[in-house]
Coordinates of C-alpha atoms in Angstrom, one line a residue:
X850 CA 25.3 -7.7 -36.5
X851 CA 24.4 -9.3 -33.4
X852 CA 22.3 -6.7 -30.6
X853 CA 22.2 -6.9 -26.7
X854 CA 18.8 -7.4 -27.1
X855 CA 19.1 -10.7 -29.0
X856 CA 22.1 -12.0 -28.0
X857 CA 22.4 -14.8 -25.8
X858 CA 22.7 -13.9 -21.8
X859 CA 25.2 -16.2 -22.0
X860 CA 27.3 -14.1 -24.1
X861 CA 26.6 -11.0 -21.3
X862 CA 29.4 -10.0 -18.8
X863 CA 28.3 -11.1 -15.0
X864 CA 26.9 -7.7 -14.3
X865 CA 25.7 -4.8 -15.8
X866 CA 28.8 -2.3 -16.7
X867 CA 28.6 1.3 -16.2
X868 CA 27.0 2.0 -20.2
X869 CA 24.7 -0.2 -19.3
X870 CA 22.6 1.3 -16.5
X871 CA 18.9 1.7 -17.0
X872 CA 17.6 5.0 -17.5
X873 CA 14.2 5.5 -15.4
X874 CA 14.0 9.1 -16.8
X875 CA 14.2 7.8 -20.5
X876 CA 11.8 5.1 -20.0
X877 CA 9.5 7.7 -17.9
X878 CA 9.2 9.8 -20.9
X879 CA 8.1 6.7 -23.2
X880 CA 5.2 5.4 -20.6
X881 CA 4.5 7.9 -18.3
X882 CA 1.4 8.8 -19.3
X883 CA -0.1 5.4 -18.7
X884 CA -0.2 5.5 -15.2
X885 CA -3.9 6.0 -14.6
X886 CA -5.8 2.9 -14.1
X887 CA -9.4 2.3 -15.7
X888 CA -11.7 1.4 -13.2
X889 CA -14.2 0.5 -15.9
X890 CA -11.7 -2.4 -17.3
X891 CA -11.4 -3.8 -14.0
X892 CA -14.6 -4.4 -13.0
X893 CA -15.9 -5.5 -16.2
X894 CA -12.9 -7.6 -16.5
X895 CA -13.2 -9.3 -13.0
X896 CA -17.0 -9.7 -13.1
X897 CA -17.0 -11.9 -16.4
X898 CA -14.1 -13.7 -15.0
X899 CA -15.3 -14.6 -11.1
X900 CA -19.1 -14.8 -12.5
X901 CA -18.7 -17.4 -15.1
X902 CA -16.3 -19.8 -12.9
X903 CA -18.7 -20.3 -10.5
X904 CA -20.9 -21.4 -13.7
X905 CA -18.7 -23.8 -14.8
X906 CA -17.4 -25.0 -11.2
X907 CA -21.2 -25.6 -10.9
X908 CA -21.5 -27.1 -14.3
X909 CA -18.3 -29.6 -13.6
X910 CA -21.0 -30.7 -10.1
X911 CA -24.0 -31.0 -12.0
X912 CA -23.4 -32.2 -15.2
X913 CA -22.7 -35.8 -13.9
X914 CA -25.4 -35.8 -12.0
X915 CA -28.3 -34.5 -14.7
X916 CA -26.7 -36.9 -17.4
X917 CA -24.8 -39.3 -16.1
X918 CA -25.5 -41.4 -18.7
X919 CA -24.6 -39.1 -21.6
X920 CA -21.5 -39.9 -23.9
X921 CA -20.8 -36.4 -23.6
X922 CA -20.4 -36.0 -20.2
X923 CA -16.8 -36.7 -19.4
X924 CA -15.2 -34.6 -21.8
X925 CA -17.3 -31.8 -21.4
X926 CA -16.6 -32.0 -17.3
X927 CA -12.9 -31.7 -18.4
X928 CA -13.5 -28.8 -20.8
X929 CA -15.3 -27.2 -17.7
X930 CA -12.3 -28.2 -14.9
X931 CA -9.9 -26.4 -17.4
X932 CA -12.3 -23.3 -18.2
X933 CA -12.7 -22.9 -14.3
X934 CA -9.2 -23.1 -13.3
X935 CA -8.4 -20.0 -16.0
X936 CA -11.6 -18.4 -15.2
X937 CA -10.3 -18.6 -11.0
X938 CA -6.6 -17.6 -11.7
X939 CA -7.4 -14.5 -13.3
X940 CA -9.8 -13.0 -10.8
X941 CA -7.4 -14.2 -7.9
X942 CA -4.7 -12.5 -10.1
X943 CA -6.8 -9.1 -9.5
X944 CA -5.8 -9.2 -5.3
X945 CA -2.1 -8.3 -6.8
X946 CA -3.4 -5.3 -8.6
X947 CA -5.0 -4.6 -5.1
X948 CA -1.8 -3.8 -3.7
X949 CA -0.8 -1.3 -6.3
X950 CA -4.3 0.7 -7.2
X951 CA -4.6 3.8 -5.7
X952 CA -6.6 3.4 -2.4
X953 CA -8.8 6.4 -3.6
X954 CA -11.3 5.5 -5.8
X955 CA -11.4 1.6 -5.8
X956 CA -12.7 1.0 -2.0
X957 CA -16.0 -0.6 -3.8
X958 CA -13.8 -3.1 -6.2
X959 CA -11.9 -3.9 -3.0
X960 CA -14.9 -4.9 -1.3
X961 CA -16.6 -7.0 -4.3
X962 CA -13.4 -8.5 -4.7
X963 CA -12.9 -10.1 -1.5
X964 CA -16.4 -10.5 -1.3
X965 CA -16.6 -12.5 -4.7
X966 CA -13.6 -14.0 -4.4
X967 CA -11.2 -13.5 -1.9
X968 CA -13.5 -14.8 1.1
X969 CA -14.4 -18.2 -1.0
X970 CA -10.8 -19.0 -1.8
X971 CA -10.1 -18.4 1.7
X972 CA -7.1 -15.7 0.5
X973 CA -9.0 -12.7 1.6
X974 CA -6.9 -9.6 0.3
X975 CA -4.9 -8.8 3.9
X976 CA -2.6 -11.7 3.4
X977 CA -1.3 -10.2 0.2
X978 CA -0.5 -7.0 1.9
X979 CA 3.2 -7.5 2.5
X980 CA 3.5 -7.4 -1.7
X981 CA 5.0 -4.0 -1.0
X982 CA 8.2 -5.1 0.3
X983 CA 9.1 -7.4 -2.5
X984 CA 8.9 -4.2 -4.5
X985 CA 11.2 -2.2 -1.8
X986 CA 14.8 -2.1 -3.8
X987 CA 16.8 -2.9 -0.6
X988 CA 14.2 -6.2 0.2
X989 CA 14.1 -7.6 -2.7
X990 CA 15.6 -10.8 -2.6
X991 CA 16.5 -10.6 1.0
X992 CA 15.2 -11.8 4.6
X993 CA 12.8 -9.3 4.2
X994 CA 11.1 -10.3 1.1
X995 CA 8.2 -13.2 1.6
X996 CA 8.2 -13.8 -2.0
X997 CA 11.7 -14.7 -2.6
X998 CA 13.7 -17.6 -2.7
X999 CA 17.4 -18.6 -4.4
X1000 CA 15.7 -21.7 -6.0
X1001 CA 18.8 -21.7 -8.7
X1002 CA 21.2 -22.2 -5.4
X1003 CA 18.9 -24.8 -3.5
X1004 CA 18.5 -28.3 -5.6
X1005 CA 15.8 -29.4 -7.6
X1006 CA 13.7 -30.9 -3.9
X1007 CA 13.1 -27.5 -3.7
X1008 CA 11.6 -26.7 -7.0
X1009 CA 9.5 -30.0 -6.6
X1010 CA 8.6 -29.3 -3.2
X1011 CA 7.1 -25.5 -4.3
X1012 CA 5.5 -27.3 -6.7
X1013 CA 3.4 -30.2 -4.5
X1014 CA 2.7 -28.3 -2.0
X1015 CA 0.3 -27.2 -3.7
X1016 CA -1.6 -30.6 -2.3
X1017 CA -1.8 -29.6 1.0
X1018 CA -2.5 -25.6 0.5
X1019 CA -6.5 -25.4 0.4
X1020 CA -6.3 -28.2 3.7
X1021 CA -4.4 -25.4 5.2
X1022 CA -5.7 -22.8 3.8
X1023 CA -9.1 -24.1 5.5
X1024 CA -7.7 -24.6 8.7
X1025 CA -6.4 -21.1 8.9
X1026 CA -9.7 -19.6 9.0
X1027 CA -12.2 -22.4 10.7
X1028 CA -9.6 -23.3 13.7
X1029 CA -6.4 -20.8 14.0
X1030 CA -8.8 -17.5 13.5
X1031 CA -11.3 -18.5 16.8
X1032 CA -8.5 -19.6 18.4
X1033 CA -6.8 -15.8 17.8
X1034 CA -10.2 -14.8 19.1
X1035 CA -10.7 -16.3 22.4
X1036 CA -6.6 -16.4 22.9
X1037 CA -5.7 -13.3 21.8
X1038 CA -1.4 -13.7 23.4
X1039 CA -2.1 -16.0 19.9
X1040 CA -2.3 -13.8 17.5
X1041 CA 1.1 -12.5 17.4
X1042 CA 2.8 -15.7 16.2
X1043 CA 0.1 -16.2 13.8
X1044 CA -0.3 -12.9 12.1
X1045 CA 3.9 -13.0 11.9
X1046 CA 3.9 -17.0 10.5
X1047 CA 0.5 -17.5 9.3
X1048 CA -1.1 -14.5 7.6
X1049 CA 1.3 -14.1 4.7
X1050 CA 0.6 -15.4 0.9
X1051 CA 4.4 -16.5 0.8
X1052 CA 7.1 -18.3 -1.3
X1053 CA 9.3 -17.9 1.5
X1054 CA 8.2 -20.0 4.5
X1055 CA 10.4 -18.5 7.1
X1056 CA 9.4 -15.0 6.2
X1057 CA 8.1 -13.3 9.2
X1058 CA 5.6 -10.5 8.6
X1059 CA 5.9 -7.1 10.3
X1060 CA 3.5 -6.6 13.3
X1061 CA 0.0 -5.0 12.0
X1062 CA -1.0 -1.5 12.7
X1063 CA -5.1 -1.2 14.7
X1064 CA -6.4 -0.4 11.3
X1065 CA -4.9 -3.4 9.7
X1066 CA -6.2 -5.7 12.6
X1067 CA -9.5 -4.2 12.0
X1068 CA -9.2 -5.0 8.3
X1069 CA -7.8 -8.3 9.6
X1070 CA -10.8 -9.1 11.8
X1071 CA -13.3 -8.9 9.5
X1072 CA -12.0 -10.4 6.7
X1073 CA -11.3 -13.7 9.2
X1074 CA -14.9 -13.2 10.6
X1075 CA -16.4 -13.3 6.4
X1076 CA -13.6 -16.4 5.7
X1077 CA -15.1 -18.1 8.9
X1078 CA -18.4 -18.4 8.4
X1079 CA -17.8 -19.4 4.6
X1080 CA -15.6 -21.9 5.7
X1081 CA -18.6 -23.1 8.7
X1082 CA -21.3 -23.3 6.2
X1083 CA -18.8 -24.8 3.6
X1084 CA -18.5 -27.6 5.4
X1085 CA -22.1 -27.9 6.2
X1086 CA -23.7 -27.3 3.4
X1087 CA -24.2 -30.8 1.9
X1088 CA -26.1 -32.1 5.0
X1089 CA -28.5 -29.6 5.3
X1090 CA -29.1 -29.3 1.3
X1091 CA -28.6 -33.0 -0.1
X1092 CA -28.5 -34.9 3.6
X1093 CA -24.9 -36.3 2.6
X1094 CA -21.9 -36.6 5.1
X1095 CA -19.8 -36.3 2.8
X1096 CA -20.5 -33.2 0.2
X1097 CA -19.0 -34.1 -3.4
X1098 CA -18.7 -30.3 -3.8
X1099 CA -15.9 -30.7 -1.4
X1100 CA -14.0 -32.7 -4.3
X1101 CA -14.9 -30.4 -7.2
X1102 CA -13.6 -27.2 -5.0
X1103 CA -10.3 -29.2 -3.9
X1104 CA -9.6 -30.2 -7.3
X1105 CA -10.3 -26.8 -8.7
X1106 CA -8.4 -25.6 -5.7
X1107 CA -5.4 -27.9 -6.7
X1108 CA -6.1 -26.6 -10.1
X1109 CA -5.5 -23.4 -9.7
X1110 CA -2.9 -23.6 -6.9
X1111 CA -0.1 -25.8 -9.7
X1112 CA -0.9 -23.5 -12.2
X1113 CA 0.2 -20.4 -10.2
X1114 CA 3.3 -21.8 -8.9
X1115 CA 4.6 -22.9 -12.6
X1116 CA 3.6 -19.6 -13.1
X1117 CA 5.7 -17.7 -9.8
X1118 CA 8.6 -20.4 -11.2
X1119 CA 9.1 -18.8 -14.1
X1120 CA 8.3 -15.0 -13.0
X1121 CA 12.0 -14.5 -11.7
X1122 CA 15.7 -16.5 -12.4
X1123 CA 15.6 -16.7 -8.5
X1124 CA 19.6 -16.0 -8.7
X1125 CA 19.8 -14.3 -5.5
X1126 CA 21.7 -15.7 -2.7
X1127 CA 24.2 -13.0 -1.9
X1128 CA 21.7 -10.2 0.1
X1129 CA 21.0 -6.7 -1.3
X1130 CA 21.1 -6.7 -5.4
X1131 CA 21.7 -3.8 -7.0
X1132 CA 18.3 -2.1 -9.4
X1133 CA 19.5 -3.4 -12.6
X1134 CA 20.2 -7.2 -11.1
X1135 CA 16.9 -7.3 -9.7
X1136 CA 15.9 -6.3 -13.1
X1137 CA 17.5 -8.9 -15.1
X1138 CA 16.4 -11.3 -12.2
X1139 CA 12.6 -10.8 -13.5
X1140 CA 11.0 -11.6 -16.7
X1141 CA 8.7 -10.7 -19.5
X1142 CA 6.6 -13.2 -21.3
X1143 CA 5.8 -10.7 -24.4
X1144 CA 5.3 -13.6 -26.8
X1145 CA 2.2 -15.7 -28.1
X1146 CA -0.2 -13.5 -26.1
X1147 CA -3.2 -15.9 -26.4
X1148 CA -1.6 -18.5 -24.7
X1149 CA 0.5 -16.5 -22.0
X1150 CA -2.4 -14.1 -20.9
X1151 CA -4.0 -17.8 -19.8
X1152 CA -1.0 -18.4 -17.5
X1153 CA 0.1 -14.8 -16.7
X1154 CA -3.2 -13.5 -16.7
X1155 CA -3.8 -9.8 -15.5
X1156 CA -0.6 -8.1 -16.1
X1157 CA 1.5 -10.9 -14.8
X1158 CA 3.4 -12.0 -17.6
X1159 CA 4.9 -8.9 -17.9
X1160 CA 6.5 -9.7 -14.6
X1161 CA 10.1 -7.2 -15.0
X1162 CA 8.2 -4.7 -16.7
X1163 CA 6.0 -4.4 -13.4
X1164 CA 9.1 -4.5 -11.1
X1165 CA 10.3 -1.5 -13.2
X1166 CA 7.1 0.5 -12.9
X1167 CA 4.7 -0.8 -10.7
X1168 CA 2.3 1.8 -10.8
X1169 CA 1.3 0.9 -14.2
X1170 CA -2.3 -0.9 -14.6
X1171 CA -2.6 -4.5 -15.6
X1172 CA -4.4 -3.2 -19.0
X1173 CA -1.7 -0.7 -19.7
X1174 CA 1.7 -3.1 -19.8
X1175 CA 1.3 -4.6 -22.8
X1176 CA 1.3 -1.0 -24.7
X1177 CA 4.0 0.1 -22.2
X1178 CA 6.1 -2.9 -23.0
X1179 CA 6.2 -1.8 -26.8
X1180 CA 7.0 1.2 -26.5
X1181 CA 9.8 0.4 -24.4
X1182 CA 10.8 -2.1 -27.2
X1183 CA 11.2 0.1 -30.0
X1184 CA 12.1 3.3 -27.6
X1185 CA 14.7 2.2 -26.0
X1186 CA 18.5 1.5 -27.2
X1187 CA 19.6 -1.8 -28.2
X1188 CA 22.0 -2.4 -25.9
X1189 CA 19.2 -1.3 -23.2
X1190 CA 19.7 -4.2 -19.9
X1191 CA 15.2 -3.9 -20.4
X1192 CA 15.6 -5.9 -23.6
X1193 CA 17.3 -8.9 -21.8
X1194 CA 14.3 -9.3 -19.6
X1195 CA 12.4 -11.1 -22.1
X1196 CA 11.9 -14.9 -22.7
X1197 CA 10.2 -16.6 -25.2
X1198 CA 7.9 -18.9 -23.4
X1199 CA 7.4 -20.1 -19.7
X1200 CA 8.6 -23.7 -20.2
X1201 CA 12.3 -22.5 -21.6
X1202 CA 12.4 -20.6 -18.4
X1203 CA 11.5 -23.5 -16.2
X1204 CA 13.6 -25.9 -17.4
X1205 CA 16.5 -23.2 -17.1
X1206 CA 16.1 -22.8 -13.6
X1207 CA 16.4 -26.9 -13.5
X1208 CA 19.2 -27.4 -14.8
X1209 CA 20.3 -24.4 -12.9
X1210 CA 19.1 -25.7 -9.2
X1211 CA 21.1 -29.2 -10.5
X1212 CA 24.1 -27.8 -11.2
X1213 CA 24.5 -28.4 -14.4
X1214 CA 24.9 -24.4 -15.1
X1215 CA 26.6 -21.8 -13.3
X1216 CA 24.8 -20.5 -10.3
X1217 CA 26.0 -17.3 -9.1
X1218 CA 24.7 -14.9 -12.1
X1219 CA 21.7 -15.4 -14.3
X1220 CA 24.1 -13.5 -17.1
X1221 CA 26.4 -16.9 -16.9
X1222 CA 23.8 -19.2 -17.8
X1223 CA 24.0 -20.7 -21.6
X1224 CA 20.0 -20.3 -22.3
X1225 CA 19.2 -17.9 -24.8
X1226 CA 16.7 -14.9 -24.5
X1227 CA 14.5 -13.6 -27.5
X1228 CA 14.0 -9.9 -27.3

């Protein structure tokens, strides 16, 4: 006989009935003890990570030039472009867990983070600070959430616009430090606007961020003073070094930069059914709005890295480390009833997701509900 955790969403009423509200205080007593993050995990696992991309972002610059000639070359630069744009997306993944560690006890990963990786991608761990209100259940999916949008409700040119701007991000991302920061420095009536339009890691562009308390325009300040002078001697560093005008490491980072950009936002498509268009949702619609990608680990850790493909699970407990879901999400599995709404979070793999959310932004599907939509859910 057919469960609510296998069956089709499709086959689910619009909205969650009364027997099927989630239970917090049965799901606590599953997973509550694995609430305590390992600060041993994360800096082993962020070290390997951030330490061997720059390797191999080096390697893809050098090889060509120490053996140009060699047969081997090209496809060894490729197997190097692709082991750097993993090796990047997982240590940027760690500035989410930033948000949600406690703030005793990790002030020194905080600092090697953004010093080993946040300050050279130019997303210095500030502008991920409004994270916490996508977590708020009365944001959520509002005016009030940055990292929201009703992509089922807007047509496809949205989806494809999210996708490509992608092109222009590092240009901008750039432009934010080396031009708007001294501008906010010697203008200060400037920095309003910019820290309200232009010091947010969004998906909403009109989102405007609350104003910033003196101790986060301290943290501000410095963090724009560190991306600065990267971004000054970025730009300088092949003429003083090589004597080139134009610095082919500028390439290699943009491309790695694009790289890693297009993978993250196939990867943000497919976190949430983006079904919202219709203000506050209620817990158990914001719920079923978010997905878990608990299936072929080996290739959706490369994707979802750091926690991340357990996207619903983390909406539901947030608190719970990265190296901790994957546990937590099994013991919610076989813990929980069948006919539990956390069941119906799943998906099998990111591509069924993204072409669901086509065919839901063309109209081809019913866009009100997630529930209505005819693509099926493994459990």
């Amino acid at each position: 006989m057919e469960s609510a955790a296998t069956r089709p969403l499709g086959d689910e009423t619009s909205r969650p009935s009364s027997d099927q509200r989630f239970s917090f205080a049965q799901a606590r007593t599953l997973i509550g003890d694995l609430t305590r993050p390992n600060p041993m995990i994360y800096w082993a696992d962020f070290l390997v990570s951030i330490v061997l991309g720059h390797i191999t972002l080096h390697g893809i610059f050098f090889l060509p030039r120490w053996y140009s000639e060699a047969a081997w070359m090209p496809p060894a630069v490729v197997v190097l472009y692709v082991a750097t744009v993993l090796l990047y997306m997982r240590a940027l993944m760690f500035i989410h867990e930033l948000v949600h560690l406690p703030q005793e006890g990790f002030r020194g990963f905080r600092i090697a983070w953004n010093a080993l990786c946040g300050i050279f991608f130019f997303v210095p761990s500030f502008l991920y600070y409004p994270h916490v209100d996508h977590h708020r259940r009365k944001h959520y999916g509002t005016e009030h959430d940055g990292e929201y949008l009703p992509l089922s409700h807007r047509g496809r040119w949205m989806i494809v616009g999210f996708i490509f701007q992608a092109l222009v991000i590092p240009i901008l991302g750039l432009a934010r430090f080396l031009i708007i920061s001294p501008i906010c420095w010697v203008f200060p009536p400037a920095r309003k606007w910019v820290h309200r339009h232009a010091s947010t890691m969004v998906v909403d562009p009109f989102y405007e961020r609350p104003d910033a308390s003196p101790r986060l325009m301290r943290i501000v300040l410095l963090q724009e003073a560190c991306c600065f002078a990267w971004a000054a001697w970025f730009l300088i560093r092949g003429g003083l070094m090589r004597g080139e005008w134009l610095d082919p490491f500028w390439l290699v980072a943009y491309a790695v930069g694009l790289g890693v950009l297009v993978l993250n936002e196939f990867r943000t498509l497919g976190a949430h059914r983006w079904t919202n268009d219709q203000g506050e949702m209620s817990f158990e619609d914001q719920l079923l709005d978010s997905v878990n990608y608990p299936d072929n680990a080996w290739v959706t850790e490369l994707w979802g890295p750091v926690g991340t493909r357990y996207h619903a699970l983390h909406h539901l407990f947030p608190r719970i480390p990265y190296h901790n879901l994957g546990l937590a999400h099994r013991r919610l599995t076989e813990g929980l009833p069948a006919d539990s709404i956390y069941h119906r979070t799943n998906a099998h793999s990111l591509t069924e997701q993204i072409v669901a959310l086509w065919k839901r932004a063309g109209g081809s599907e019913t866009h009100s509900d997630p529930l209505k939509q005819g693509h099926t859910q493994t459990a």
